[in-house]
């Protein structure tokens, strides 16, 4: 399959990039994604205290992260003219692979602006999927300026990693799957969804998908701009000289108004996790779920394991990605196995 | 749920432990397992040459291996009297956890005879699941004699790891799921199923489940007694002083007539893989599927990656387990990441 059926295409009036994302859009995205790839599994995870959380294993997507959801929804809604001019995206690697994967499947040219220090596995896979990769220096160059220049030169559409209504709706399709899987195996839909948060695309989509659930964004310490923005009622960015973090997928400088509007309308409150809490979650997922989860993908589980978010009711955790270099993952396992002896 | 519904229980005449396993039994087991745990996902895996194999991720079962299938089918068919006297099993760890998990859920006492050199993760999990563990020395003690003694003393039923009709049928339930998932996503049922082989319980069950598919058992080099038995037309055991192998789950000394009958009736031919081929498969599954697969669980994928089994038609691979100590898995990742530089 390369295209969704006609009834799943957007009406012309819904093609405005500044429109607000809607639950109807999430449902449309979920139908498109369901026809594209199998649902990622929902796995019951026993916590050390005997409780249970439900883990949505988005690291098992074909590109190793949830990002193909938003990319597929966005790209399949482009007009023929837009498709012909190609797309541009900015990403440390997971959105890059999602856009590249969807673009290859649809025969659309993709150019991805990526930081030079992105994990090798992410750079290699993005290129292998046929995208053109443009590197930039994370601390000295503006990736958005580079992307804007590319779009202007080629007349391409920018597929923003989180500040885009289609991308938000597409990521929300994970919540539609999650709710139906939890109805089946957990006795009802989720009452709480804990999810890693970079710019807020995923948590915004989940909130639209599951209007009854409390959605909790989790960020790395020092990169908790969304948490601070939600606490203060206005968007603030990551401060100067943020600390190093292994969570490359969550290193975004500030959320966008389109995301912030959804998050604040739901009264979201964020949580920050330490690097050690993230590593502990990676090891726990390895041992108990036999899953490879990248640092950013394990942030939400880290918050639950550290009891920073309660796991009462029907709590779900998104394991959002699993693209990690083998040497880096081995270090995480070694550290834990040594300290456990 | 603790018990299957009445219509899924065996008729009294079908409770003979020396009976032959049947396809009807596999279907009954599949219905019971479907009501117990979600289907494990079927993941498309792109091979280095561009081909695709379909991977059934049994490492994502709650106990990290397919073994709960046979254990659940066996234990749910025990009479009330048999349940009251408990069960005994012999296993290096995955069957142990499968039996312990099923027994705990059904309120049955379980005693498991395990080798003293089993991976720590398997010993710990079996105990954590509430089973009594009896250790033996792999090279000097007879595990079967210890198990027979325990059964005689307690009047317990022995749940053999592979030479048991229920266990064979239960493991076959993976093939029923696989066939329906491949119909959905691969355009038809599997034409070939490549699976790791210890005593032959899984491959026998898969053969009953999928009568049209070629089933290929894969063993570690030096432990390829099933391959040699099939080639010679009579059961032979592993030779004296077999080489060390990381595939603890596949270290069985000889298959049983009940398994051999199914395998020969289908004209099966086995394949042996080297330790390096197993490690390469573990690294490939890590990088491409984000799955933790233990050495024995990766044997079938190793055979396909080494082109010892063709991946033409609709070829499926069983990733049968993911219980591996973190330090051991880190070594596998380190070795590969170093040699790739």
XYZ file of C-alpha atoms in Angstrom, chain B residues 34-277:
244
model
C -5.408 -16.482 23.235
C -7.674 -15.952 26.211
C -4.666 -15.792 28.540
C -2.108 -13.430 26.996
C -1.985 -11.092 23.969
C -0.581 -12.538 20.768
C 3.126 -11.871 20.526
C 3.854 -9.484 17.664
C 4.920 -10.498 14.194
C 7.668 -8.144 13.014
C 8.912 -7.732 9.460
C 12.700 -7.896 9.351
C 14.676 -6.676 6.371
C 17.678 -8.886 5.646
C 21.051 -7.475 4.547
C 20.343 -8.661 0.981
C 17.023 -6.781 0.910
C 14.779 -9.798 1.501
C 12.241 -9.985 4.308
C 11.610 -12.574 7.001
C 8.737 -12.474 9.460
C 9.803 -12.730 13.075
C 7.481 -14.071 15.758
C 8.681 -12.346 18.913
C 8.108 -15.006 21.550
C 10.752 -13.294 23.669
C 7.965 -10.816 24.505
C 5.865 -13.385 26.370
C 5.371 -12.575 30.086
C 8.056 -15.159 31.004
C 10.315 -14.110 28.138
C 9.839 -17.293 26.107
C 7.198 -19.396 24.333
C 7.274 -21.995 27.103
C 4.177 -20.786 28.942
C 2.120 -22.061 25.994
C 2.824 -25.747 26.621
C 2.822 -25.343 30.377
C -0.565 -23.636 30.370
C -2.122 -26.237 28.075
C -0.735 -29.081 30.223
C -1.618 -27.672 33.623
C -5.127 -26.554 32.699
C -5.882 -30.112 31.545
C -4.853 -31.718 34.857
C -7.603 -33.217 37.004
C -8.350 -31.710 40.407
C -6.569 -34.639 42.052
C -3.486 -34.150 39.900
C -3.443 -30.414 40.617
C -3.523 -31.052 44.344
C -0.357 -33.180 44.150
C 1.652 -30.539 42.317
C 3.867 -30.750 39.245
C 7.558 -31.369 38.621
C 9.578 -30.088 35.663
C 13.165 -30.206 34.468
C 14.569 -27.157 32.675
C 17.530 -24.835 32.231
C 15.167 -21.970 32.766
C 12.577 -21.109 30.142
C 10.353 -24.161 30.595
C 10.965 -23.665 34.334
C 9.517 -20.174 34.189
C 6.666 -21.259 31.953
C 5.609 -23.990 34.373
C 6.146 -21.789 37.438
C 4.106 -18.964 35.872
C 1.216 -21.233 34.901
C 1.303 -23.074 38.238
C 1.181 -19.854 40.258
C -1.760 -18.648 38.227
C -3.618 -21.909 38.828
C -2.598 -22.330 42.478
C -0.589 -25.499 41.807
C 2.671 -26.286 43.619
C 5.642 -26.553 41.240
C 9.077 -28.090 41.787
C 11.677 -27.406 39.094
C 14.930 -29.308 38.615
C 17.473 -26.857 37.168
C 21.186 -27.056 36.312
C 23.406 -25.234 38.791
C 24.988 -23.306 35.880
C 21.713 -21.916 34.513
C 21.762 -18.143 33.895
C 21.144 -16.256 37.126
C 18.226 -14.406 35.561
C 16.451 -17.700 34.918
C 17.097 -19.134 38.398
C 15.978 -15.924 40.081
C 12.826 -15.528 38.035
C 11.780 -19.152 38.563
C 12.094 -18.705 42.318
C 10.372 -15.325 42.191
C 7.418 -16.977 40.480
C 7.011 -19.167 43.566
C 8.445 -22.478 42.372
C 10.721 -24.655 44.503
C 14.043 -25.016 42.662
C 16.190 -28.166 43.001
C 19.689 -27.741 41.527
C 21.777 -30.461 39.847
C 25.199 -30.661 38.205
C 24.755 -30.808 34.444
C 27.711 -33.128 33.725
C 27.590 -35.523 36.679
C 23.960 -35.893 37.779
C 20.887 -37.213 35.952
C 18.177 -34.599 36.012
C 15.624 -37.138 34.875
C 16.450 -39.444 37.800
C 16.052 -36.552 40.243
C 12.736 -35.587 38.690
C 11.458 -39.197 38.727
C 12.331 -39.460 42.403
C 10.467 -36.230 43.197
C 7.417 -37.377 41.244
C 7.376 -40.742 43.020
C 7.726 -39.135 46.436
C 4.957 -36.581 45.919
C 2.733 -38.391 43.424
C 3.294 -35.377 41.148
C 2.803 -35.170 37.388
C 6.002 -34.621 35.418
C 5.624 -31.817 32.885
C 8.317 -32.782 30.432
C 9.926 -29.900 28.555
C 9.302 -31.426 25.111
C 8.382 -35.135 25.240
C 4.739 -34.575 26.183
C 1.699 -34.318 23.897
C 0.210 -31.334 25.718
C 3.506 -29.468 25.719
C 3.917 -30.100 21.987
C 0.368 -28.945 21.260
C 0.776 -25.916 23.484
C 3.978 -24.780 21.796
C 2.190 -25.279 18.471
C -0.248 -22.523 19.408
C 2.512 -20.109 18.328
C 2.067 -21.478 14.811
C -1.685 -20.823 14.817
C -1.071 -17.198 15.785
C 1.745 -16.908 13.275
C -0.398 -18.176 10.418
C -3.227 -15.739 11.112
C -0.828 -12.815 11.525
C 0.965 -13.654 8.274
C -2.367 -13.929 6.434
C -2.979 -10.377 7.599
C 0.401 -8.759 6.963
C 2.416 -11.053 4.677
C -0.298 -11.952 2.184
C -0.618 -15.608 3.189
C 0.420 -18.260 5.705
C 4.098 -19.147 6.149
C 5.651 -21.417 3.547
C 8.657 -22.025 5.819
C 9.101 -21.731 9.585
C 12.620 -21.704 10.993
C 12.757 -22.373 14.734
C 15.346 -23.014 17.440
C 15.400 -26.673 18.498
C 16.383 -28.268 21.793
C 14.357 -31.446 22.278
C 11.943 -30.731 19.461
C 8.795 -29.659 21.319
C 8.427 -26.361 19.489
C 9.166 -27.641 15.973
C 6.781 -30.589 16.476
C 4.008 -28.262 17.586
C 4.644 -25.845 14.713
C 4.478 -28.743 12.236
C 1.072 -29.776 13.580
C -0.124 -26.159 13.559
C 0.985 -25.388 10.006
C 0.638 -28.560 7.920
C 1.520 -26.769 4.662
C 4.730 -25.176 5.899
C 8.268 -26.544 5.803
C 9.534 -26.507 9.392
C 13.297 -26.223 9.886
C 14.825 -27.047 13.317
C 18.038 -25.145 14.129
C 20.532 -26.351 16.735
C 23.944 -25.168 17.966
C 26.949 -26.925 16.422
C 27.925 -29.953 18.496
C 24.400 -30.112 19.960
C 22.803 -31.033 16.636
C 21.487 -34.419 17.709
C 18.057 -33.768 16.165
C 19.642 -32.813 12.843
C 21.712 -36.013 12.859
C 18.762 -38.120 14.010
C 16.615 -36.809 11.160
C 19.422 -37.393 8.633
C 19.985 -40.953 9.884
C 16.386 -41.972 10.434
C 16.857 -42.957 14.092
C 17.227 -41.066 17.350
C 20.820 -40.440 18.357
C 21.970 -38.339 21.304
C 24.483 -35.560 21.680
C 27.977 -37.093 21.647
C 30.302 -37.285 24.628
C 32.008 -33.987 25.522
C 29.848 -31.631 23.481
C 31.415 -28.194 22.962
C 30.462 -25.286 25.180
C 27.589 -23.202 23.826
C 25.921 -19.965 24.878
C 22.599 -21.549 23.864
C 21.711 -22.933 27.299
C 18.076 -23.317 26.242
C 19.028 -25.760 23.477
C 21.300 -28.080 25.470
C 19.169 -31.234 25.380
C 20.829 -34.636 25.128
C 18.292 -36.371 22.836
C 14.821 -35.961 21.385
C 11.923 -38.246 22.382
C 10.052 -40.705 20.138
C 6.859 -38.601 20.408
C 8.714 -35.638 18.875
C 10.717 -37.719 16.424
C 7.516 -39.255 15.034
C 6.092 -35.841 14.165
C 9.367 -34.575 12.733
C 10.013 -37.607 10.520
C 6.397 -37.727 9.328
C 7.040 -34.281 7.877
C 10.446 -35.093 6.416
C 12.132 -32.391 8.464
C 15.812 -31.619 7.965
C 17.770 -29.742 10.618
C 20.528 -27.156 10.441
C 23.387 -26.355 12.845
C 24.702 -22.851 13.569
C 27.993 -21.669 15.054
C 28.322 -19.570 18.194
C 29.427 -16.621 16.060
C 26.324 -16.948 13.877
